Amino acid sequence: MLLQNKLPGAKRPGRPPGSGGADQTRERILEAAADVFADKGYYGAAVDDIVRASDTSKGSFYFHFPNKRGIFTALLDHLTGRLFARVEAAIETEPDPVRKLDSALGAALAAFAQRKRLARLLLVEAAGLGHAMDEHLMAVHERFIALIKRHLDQAVALGRIAPLDTQVAAAAWMGALNEIVIRWLHTGQPTQLQDATPTLRALLLRSVGIENLEDERES
């Protein structure tokens, strides 16, 4: 029996058929969960809803995720990873660290604007799911704060901006972005989230001593 468990073709207990496609199945369940949570909210959604929407089985669901909270946490990581990749793609060809930050801000606002229901789910509903989720959300925030800080540090090193406490500045930038998005989710103002971009970017750039990035580009 021990030898059989070590054979190349042996399957883990509970592993669904077609284990070569396990990653694709997990991805399909996550995508379905995103739609279900966005439509019904965290408390209104059920595991059965996600199973039906993903056209899988409960066995497949519980192979990949322990419960509803578990898939919600995984979904948060999944969507955060996508947002992070989108931001990184928007800034990778820009050599100037200040313009990297400017591009990152625009990319983040555009991503939230395109998926408003998911933004509400992750930024509003997730905040009320207890201490463990609060800690998870803080870790997500810290990841983006670290990205902002890295480019602020580069800007200081290159003399693009005056020396400052980049940790505090990065946290302030993240807080401003978060507040603008949450206010939009609660009040619907501005009507189009990206309408806030010019004012927000001007305030944030001015906070590190950049008065007009467009004038710099022309000069």
PDB file of C-alpha atoms in Angstrom:
ATOM      1  CA  MET A   1       0.000   0.000   0.000  1.00  0.00           C
ATOM      2  CA  LEU A   2       2.854   2.362   0.830  1.00  0.00           C
ATOM      3  CA  LEU A   3       4.459   1.598  -2.511  1.00  0.00           C
ATOM      4  CA  GLN A   4       1.222   2.268  -4.350  1.00  0.00           C
ATOM      5  CA  ASN A   5       0.968   5.714  -2.790  1.00  0.00           C
ATOM      6  CA  LYS A   6       4.390   6.561  -4.187  1.00  0.00           C
ATOM      7  CA  LEU A   7       3.670   5.511  -7.754  1.00  0.00           C
ATOM      8  CA  PRO A   8       3.780   8.373 -10.311  1.00  0.00           C
ATOM      9  CA  GLY A   9       0.111   7.972 -11.130  1.00  0.00           C
ATOM     10  CA  ALA A  10      -1.085   7.942  -7.526  1.00  0.00           C
ATOM     11  CA  LYS A  11      -3.585  10.655  -6.592  1.00  0.00           C
ATOM     12  CA  ARG A  12      -3.924  12.521  -3.315  1.00  0.00           C
ATOM     13  CA  PRO A  13      -7.066  11.602  -1.376  1.00  0.00           C
ATOM     14  CA  GLY A  14      -9.965  13.755  -2.499  1.00  0.00           C
ATOM     15  CA  ARG A  15      -8.147  15.019  -5.566  1.00  0.00           C
ATOM     16  CA  PRO A  16     -10.685  15.616  -8.344  1.00  0.00           C
ATOM     17  CA  PRO A  17     -10.450  13.744 -11.657  1.00  0.00           C
ATOM     18  CA  GLY A  18      -8.248  15.327 -14.282  1.00  0.00           C
ATOM     19  CA  SER A  19      -5.725  16.649 -11.765  1.00  0.00           C
ATOM     20  CA  GLY A  20      -3.579  18.010 -14.599  1.00  0.00           C
ATOM     21  CA  GLY A  21      -6.200  20.722 -14.955  1.00  0.00           C
ATOM     22  CA  ALA A  22      -6.338  21.521 -11.236  1.00  0.00           C
ATOM     23  CA  ASP A  23      -4.904  24.993 -11.724  1.00  0.00           C
ATOM     24  CA  GLN A  24      -7.467  25.758 -14.415  1.00  0.00           C
ATOM     25  CA  THR A  25     -10.248  24.471 -12.171  1.00  0.00           C
ATOM     26  CA  ARG A  26      -9.070  26.645  -9.296  1.00  0.00           C
ATOM     27  CA  GLU A  27      -8.932  29.650 -11.618  1.00  0.00           C
ATOM     28  CA  ARG A  28     -12.456  28.946 -12.876  1.00  0.00           C
ATOM     29  CA  ILE A  29     -13.791  28.693  -9.337  1.00  0.00           C
ATOM     30  CA  LEU A  30     -12.114  31.978  -8.394  1.00  0.00           C
ATOM     31  CA  GLU A  31     -13.537  33.761 -11.429  1.00  0.00           C
ATOM     32  CA  ALA A  32     -17.002  32.445 -10.611  1.00  0.00           C
ATOM     33  CA  ALA A  33     -16.583  33.483  -6.976  1.00  0.00           C
ATOM     34  CA  ALA A  34     -15.701  37.015  -8.077  1.00  0.00           C
ATOM     35  CA  ASP A  35     -18.994  37.268  -9.974  1.00  0.00           C
ATOM     36  CA  VAL A  36     -21.061  35.669  -7.203  1.00  0.00           C
ATOM     37  CA  PHE A  37     -19.591  37.820  -4.427  1.00  0.00           C
ATOM     38  CA  ALA A  38     -19.938  40.936  -6.569  1.00  0.00           C
ATOM     39  CA  ASP A  39     -23.613  40.144  -7.266  1.00  0.00           C
ATOM     40  CA  LYS A  40     -24.693  38.928  -3.822  1.00  0.00           C
ATOM     41  CA  GLY A  41     -22.138  40.347  -1.415  1.00  0.00           C
ATOM     42  CA  TYR A  42     -20.152  38.268   1.042  1.00  0.00           C
ATOM     43  CA  TYR A  43     -23.026  37.399   3.364  1.00  0.00           C
ATOM     44  CA  GLY A  44     -25.513  36.748   0.565  1.00  0.00           C
ATOM     45  CA  ALA A  45     -23.231  34.377  -1.328  1.00  0.00           C
ATOM     46  CA  ALA A  46     -23.129  30.644  -0.663  1.00  0.00           C
ATOM     47  CA  VAL A  47     -20.672  27.934  -1.626  1.00  0.00           C
ATOM     48  CA  ASP A  48     -23.448  26.302  -3.682  1.00  0.00           C
ATOM     49  CA  ASP A  49     -23.781  29.506  -5.716  1.00  0.00           C
ATOM     50  CA  ILE A  50     -20.068  29.451  -6.535  1.00  0.00           C
ATOM     51  CA  VAL A  51     -20.159  25.757  -7.429  1.00  0.00           C
ATOM     52  CA  ARG A  52     -23.060  26.325  -9.830  1.00  0.00           C
ATOM     53  CA  ALA A  53     -21.510  29.414 -11.384  1.00  0.00           C
ATOM     54  CA  SER A  54     -18.199  27.633 -11.944  1.00  0.00           C
ATOM     55  CA  ASP A  55     -19.841  24.461 -13.293  1.00  0.00           C
ATOM     56  CA  THR A  56     -17.730  22.356 -10.949  1.00  0.00           C
ATOM     57  CA  SER A  57     -18.563  20.239  -7.908  1.00  0.00           C
ATOM     58  CA  LYS A  58     -18.443  20.647  -4.168  1.00  0.00           C
ATOM     59  CA  GLY A  59     -15.606  18.146  -4.145  1.00  0.00           C
ATOM     60  CA  SER A  60     -13.583  20.370  -6.451  1.00  0.00           C
ATOM     61  CA  PHE A  61     -14.436  23.442  -4.403  1.00  0.00           C
ATOM     62  CA  TYR A  62     -13.373  21.909  -1.091  1.00  0.00           C
ATOM     63  CA  PHE A  63     -10.241  20.432  -2.618  1.00  0.00           C
ATOM     64  CA  HIS A  64      -9.054  23.970  -3.423  1.00  0.00           C
ATOM     65  CA  PHE A  65     -10.681  26.029  -0.643  1.00  0.00           C
ATOM     66  CA  PRO A  66     -11.628  25.228   2.966  1.00  0.00           C
ATOM     67  CA  ASN A  67     -14.827  27.307   3.114  1.00  0.00           C
ATOM     68  CA  LYS A  68     -16.452  30.548   1.957  1.00  0.00           C
ATOM     69  CA  ARG A  69     -14.098  32.736   3.972  1.00  0.00           C
ATOM     70  CA  GLY A  70     -11.159  30.805   2.571  1.00  0.00           C
ATOM     71  CA  ILE A  71     -12.121  31.430  -1.049  1.00  0.00           C
ATOM     72  CA  PHE A  72     -12.873  35.071  -0.263  1.00  0.00           C
ATOM     73  CA  THR A  73      -9.362  35.500   1.136  1.00  0.00           C
ATOM     74  CA  ALA A  74      -7.897  33.689  -1.875  1.00  0.00           C
ATOM     75  CA  LEU A  75      -9.941  35.915  -4.171  1.00  0.00           C
ATOM     76  CA  LEU A  76      -8.609  39.007  -2.423  1.00  0.00           C
ATOM     77  CA  ASP A  77      -5.053  37.790  -3.056  1.00  0.00           C
ATOM     78  CA  HIS A  78      -5.907  36.829  -6.637  1.00  0.00           C
ATOM     79  CA  LEU A  79      -7.402  40.216  -7.518  1.00  0.00           C
ATOM     80  CA  THR A  80      -4.694  42.112  -5.658  1.00  0.00           C
ATOM     81  CA  GLY A  81      -2.089  40.221  -7.658  1.00  0.00           C
ATOM     82  CA  ARG A  82      -3.817  41.214 -10.878  1.00  0.00           C
ATOM     83  CA  LEU A  83      -3.993  44.853  -9.828  1.00  0.00           C
ATOM     84  CA  PHE A  84      -0.332  44.823  -8.826  1.00  0.00           C
ATOM     85  CA  ALA A  85       0.637  43.290 -12.188  1.00  0.00           C
ATOM     86  CA  ARG A  86      -1.423  45.909 -14.014  1.00  0.00           C
ATOM     87  CA  VAL A  87       0.285  48.724 -12.125  1.00  0.00           C
ATOM     88  CA  GLU A  88       3.733  47.253 -12.713  1.00  0.00           C
ATOM     89  CA  ALA A  89       2.985  46.892 -16.432  1.00  0.00           C
ATOM     90  CA  ALA A  90       1.902  50.528 -16.606  1.00  0.00           C
ATOM     91  CA  ILE A  91       5.179  51.774 -15.156  1.00  0.00           C
ATOM     92  CA  GLU A  92       7.786  49.331 -16.448  1.00  0.00           C
ATOM     93  CA  THR A  93       8.813  51.348 -19.522  1.00  0.00           C
ATOM     94  CA  GLU A  94       9.005  54.681 -17.679  1.00  0.00           C
ATOM     95  CA  PRO A  95      12.563  55.413 -16.464  1.00  0.00           C
ATOM     96  CA  ASP A  96      11.688  58.372 -14.230  1.00  0.00           C
ATOM     97  CA  PRO A  97      10.522  57.340 -10.717  1.00  0.00           C
ATOM     98  CA  VAL A  98       8.141  60.307 -10.358  1.00  0.00           C
ATOM     99  CA  ARG A  99       6.439  59.466 -13.635  1.00  0.00           C
ATOM    100  CA  LYS A 100       6.304  55.826 -12.549  1.00  0.00           C
ATOM    101  CA  LEU A 101       4.267  56.917  -9.539  1.00  0.00           C
ATOM    102  CA  ASP A 102       2.055  59.093 -11.705  1.00  0.00           C
ATOM    103  CA  SER A 103       1.391  56.185 -14.082  1.00  0.00           C
ATOM    104  CA  ALA A 104       0.762  53.812 -11.181  1.00  0.00           C
ATOM    105  CA  LEU A 105      -1.872  56.138  -9.756  1.00  0.00           C
ATOM    106  CA  GLY A 106      -3.686  56.326 -13.082  1.00  0.00           C
ATOM    107  CA  ALA A 107      -3.552  52.546 -13.570  1.00  0.00           C
ATOM    108  CA  ALA A 108      -4.945  51.853 -10.087  1.00  0.00           C
ATOM    109  CA  LEU A 109      -7.858  54.273 -10.478  1.00  0.00           C
ATOM    110  CA  ALA A 110      -8.670  52.882 -13.920  1.00  0.00           C
ATOM    111  CA  ALA A 111      -8.701  49.311 -12.560  1.00  0.00           C
ATOM    112  CA  PHE A 112     -11.119  50.170  -9.734  1.00  0.00           C
ATOM    113  CA  ALA A 113     -13.325  52.159 -12.124  1.00  0.00           C
ATOM    114  CA  GLN A 114     -13.668  49.177 -14.461  1.00  0.00           C
ATOM    115  CA  ARG A 115     -14.765  46.761 -11.707  1.00  0.00           C
ATOM    116  CA  LYS A 116     -16.807  48.829  -9.293  1.00  0.00           C
ATOM    117  CA  ARG A 117     -18.728  45.945  -7.748  1.00  0.00           C
ATOM    118  CA  LEU A 118     -15.523  44.092  -6.917  1.00  0.00           C
ATOM    119  CA  ALA A 119     -13.961  47.282  -5.589  1.00  0.00           C
ATOM    120  CA  ARG A 120     -16.920  47.626  -3.212  1.00  0.00           C
ATOM    121  CA  LEU A 121     -16.592  44.014  -2.158  1.00  0.00           C
ATOM    122  CA  LEU A 122     -12.882  44.202  -1.435  1.00  0.00           C
ATOM    123  CA  LEU A 123     -12.639  47.715   0.018  1.00  0.00           C
ATOM    124  CA  VAL A 124     -15.959  48.001   1.862  1.00  0.00           C
ATOM    125  CA  GLU A 125     -17.401  44.575   2.692  1.00  0.00           C
ATOM    126  CA  ALA A 126     -14.053  42.945   3.444  1.00  0.00           C
ATOM    127  CA  ALA A 127     -13.347  45.605   6.052  1.00  0.00           C
ATOM    128  CA  GLY A 128     -16.206  44.284   8.186  1.00  0.00           C
ATOM    129  CA  LEU A 129     -15.216  40.621   8.266  1.00  0.00           C
ATOM    130  CA  GLY A 130     -13.252  40.589  11.487  1.00  0.00           C
ATOM    131  CA  HIS A 131      -9.751  41.023  12.835  1.00  0.00           C
ATOM    132  CA  ALA A 132      -8.115  38.340  10.704  1.00  0.00           C
ATOM    133  CA  MET A 133      -9.432  39.926   7.502  1.00  0.00           C
ATOM    134  CA  ASP A 134      -8.389  43.382   8.719  1.00  0.00           C
ATOM    135  CA  GLU A 135      -4.851  42.081   9.135  1.00  0.00           C
ATOM    136  CA  HIS A 136      -4.983  40.583   5.646  1.00  0.00           C
ATOM    137  CA  LEU A 137      -6.175  43.875   4.174  1.00  0.00           C
ATOM    138  CA  MET A 138      -3.412  45.712   6.019  1.00  0.00           C
ATOM    139  CA  ALA A 139      -0.873  43.373   4.428  1.00  0.00           C
ATOM    140  CA  VAL A 140      -2.322  44.230   1.012  1.00  0.00           C
ATOM    141  CA  HIS A 141      -2.049  47.946   1.784  1.00  0.00           C
ATOM    142  CA  GLU A 142       1.537  47.477   2.956  1.00  0.00           C
ATOM    143  CA  ARG A 143       2.414  45.832  -0.327  1.00  0.00           C
ATOM    144  CA  PHE A 144       1.296  48.891  -2.274  1.00  0.00           C
ATOM    145  CA  ILE A 145       2.862  51.254   0.240  1.00  0.00           C
ATOM    146  CA  ALA A 146       6.161  49.438  -0.314  1.00  0.00           C
ATOM    147  CA  LEU A 147       5.842  49.954  -4.080  1.00  0.00           C
ATOM    148  CA  ILE A 148       5.210  53.696  -3.630  1.00  0.00           C
ATOM    149  CA  LYS A 149       8.057  53.999  -1.136  1.00  0.00           C
ATOM    150  CA  ARG A 150      10.483  52.259  -3.482  1.00  0.00           C
ATOM    151  CA  HIS A 151       9.913  54.796  -6.225  1.00  0.00           C
ATOM    152  CA  LEU A 152       9.938  57.730  -3.810  1.00  0.00           C
ATOM    153  CA  ASP A 153      13.299  56.487  -2.530  1.00  0.00           C
ATOM    154  CA  GLN A 154      14.577  56.362  -6.112  1.00  0.00           C
ATOM    155  CA  ALA A 155      13.288  59.877  -6.736  1.00  0.00           C
ATOM    156  CA  VAL A 156      15.162  61.138  -3.662  1.00  0.00           C
ATOM    157  CA  ALA A 157      18.345  59.296  -4.669  1.00  0.00           C
ATOM    158  CA  LEU A 158      18.218  60.848  -8.156  1.00  0.00           C
ATOM    159  CA  GLY A 159      17.549  64.313  -6.803  1.00  0.00           C
ATOM    160  CA  ARG A 160      14.112  64.432  -8.403  1.00  0.00           C
ATOM    161  CA  ILE A 161      12.527  65.328  -5.076  1.00  0.00           C
ATOM    162  CA  ALA A 162      13.908  66.681  -1.813  1.00  0.00           C
ATOM    163  CA  PRO A 163      14.742  64.211   0.988  1.00  0.00           C
ATOM    164  CA  LEU A 164      11.715  63.274   3.088  1.00  0.00           C
ATOM    165  CA  ASP A 165      10.326  60.436   5.185  1.00  0.00           C
ATOM    166  CA  THR A 166       9.298  58.223   2.286  1.00  0.00           C
ATOM    167  CA  GLN A 167       7.547  55.704   4.552  1.00  0.00           C
ATOM    168  CA  VAL A 168       5.169  58.361   5.841  1.00  0.00           C
ATOM    169  CA  ALA A 169       4.752  59.873   2.371  1.00  0.00           C
ATOM    170  CA  ALA A 170       3.973  56.475   0.821  1.00  0.00           C
ATOM    171  CA  ALA A 171       1.387  55.712   3.515  1.00  0.00           C
ATOM    172  CA  ALA A 172      -0.215  59.120   2.924  1.00  0.00           C
ATOM    173  CA  TRP A 173      -0.391  58.484  -0.835  1.00  0.00           C
ATOM    174  CA  MET A 174      -2.013  55.089  -0.250  1.00  0.00           C
ATOM    175  CA  GLY A 175      -4.434  56.568   2.261  1.00  0.00           C
ATOM    176  CA  ALA A 176      -5.494  59.318  -0.134  1.00  0.00           C
ATOM    177  CA  LEU A 177      -6.084  56.844  -2.969  1.00  0.00           C
ATOM    178  CA  ASN A 178      -8.018  54.493  -0.701  1.00  0.00           C
ATOM    179  CA  GLU A 179     -10.195  57.320   0.644  1.00  0.00           C
ATOM    180  CA  ILE A 180     -11.065  58.632  -2.828  1.00  0.00           C
ATOM    181  CA  VAL A 181     -12.114  55.169  -4.011  1.00  0.00           C
ATOM    182  CA  ILE A 182     -14.148  54.394  -0.870  1.00  0.00           C
ATOM    183  CA  ARG A 183     -15.910  57.775  -1.027  1.00  0.00           C
ATOM    184  CA  TRP A 184     -16.794  57.071  -4.672  1.00  0.00           C
ATOM    185  CA  LEU A 185     -18.177  53.659  -3.710  1.00  0.00           C
ATOM    186  CA  HIS A 186     -20.332  55.100  -0.916  1.00  0.00           C
ATOM    187  CA  THR A 187     -21.533  58.335  -2.521  1.00  0.00           C
ATOM    188  CA  GLY A 188     -21.121  57.864  -6.269  1.00  0.00           C
ATOM    189  CA  GLN A 189     -19.007  61.009  -6.377  1.00  0.00           C
ATOM    190  CA  PRO A 190     -17.362  61.728  -8.664  1.00  0.00           C
ATOM    191  CA  THR A 191     -19.698  60.093 -11.169  1.00  0.00           C
ATOM    192  CA  GLN A 192     -16.680  58.701 -13.012  1.00  0.00           C
ATOM    193  CA  LEU A 193     -13.876  57.719 -10.650  1.00  0.00           C
ATOM    194  CA  GLN A 194     -11.204  58.790 -13.115  1.00  0.00           C
ATOM    195  CA  ASP A 195     -12.559  62.347 -12.957  1.00  0.00           C
ATOM    196  CA  ALA A 196     -10.774  62.512  -9.601  1.00  0.00           C
ATOM    197  CA  THR A 197      -7.413  61.729 -11.186  1.00  0.00           C
ATOM    198  CA  PRO A 198      -6.243  65.275 -12.129  1.00  0.00           C
ATOM    199  CA  THR A 199      -6.907  66.748  -8.676  1.00  0.00           C
ATOM    200  CA  LEU A 200      -5.583  63.748  -6.788  1.00  0.00           C
ATOM    201  CA  ARG A 201      -2.396  63.478  -8.821  1.00  0.00           C
ATOM    202  CA  ALA A 202      -1.752  67.229  -8.508  1.00  0.00           C
ATOM    203  CA  LEU A 203      -2.142  67.069  -4.723  1.00  0.00           C
ATOM    204  CA  LEU A 204       0.062  64.004  -4.348  1.00  0.00           C
ATOM    205  CA  LEU A 205       2.805  65.268  -6.645  1.00  0.00           C
ATOM    206  CA  ARG A 206       2.763  68.661  -4.935  1.00  0.00           C
ATOM    207  CA  SER A 207       3.167  66.900  -1.591  1.00  0.00           C
ATOM    208  CA  VAL A 208       6.633  65.762  -2.709  1.00  0.00           C
ATOM    209  CA  GLY A 209       7.579  69.041  -4.348  1.00  0.00           C
ATOM    210  CA  ILE A 210       6.523  68.421  -7.960  1.00  0.00           C
ATOM    211  CA  GLU A 211       4.397  71.364  -9.086  1.00  0.00           C
ATOM    212  CA  ASN A 212       3.699  70.452 -12.701  1.00  0.00           C
ATOM    213  CA  LEU A 213       4.843  67.221 -14.289  1.00  0.00           C
ATOM    214  CA  GLU A 214       3.604  68.295 -17.727  1.00  0.00           C
ATOM    215  CA  ASP A 215       5.778  71.404 -17.653  1.00  0.00           C
ATOM    216  CA  GLU A 216       8.766  69.216 -16.818  1.00  0.00           C
ATOM    217  CA  ARG A 217       8.004  66.960 -19.761  1.00  0.00           C
ATOM    218  CA  GLU A 218       7.899  69.928 -22.146  1.00  0.00           C
ATOM    219  CA  SER A 219      11.094  71.524 -20.821  1.00  0.00           C
TER     220      SER A 219
END
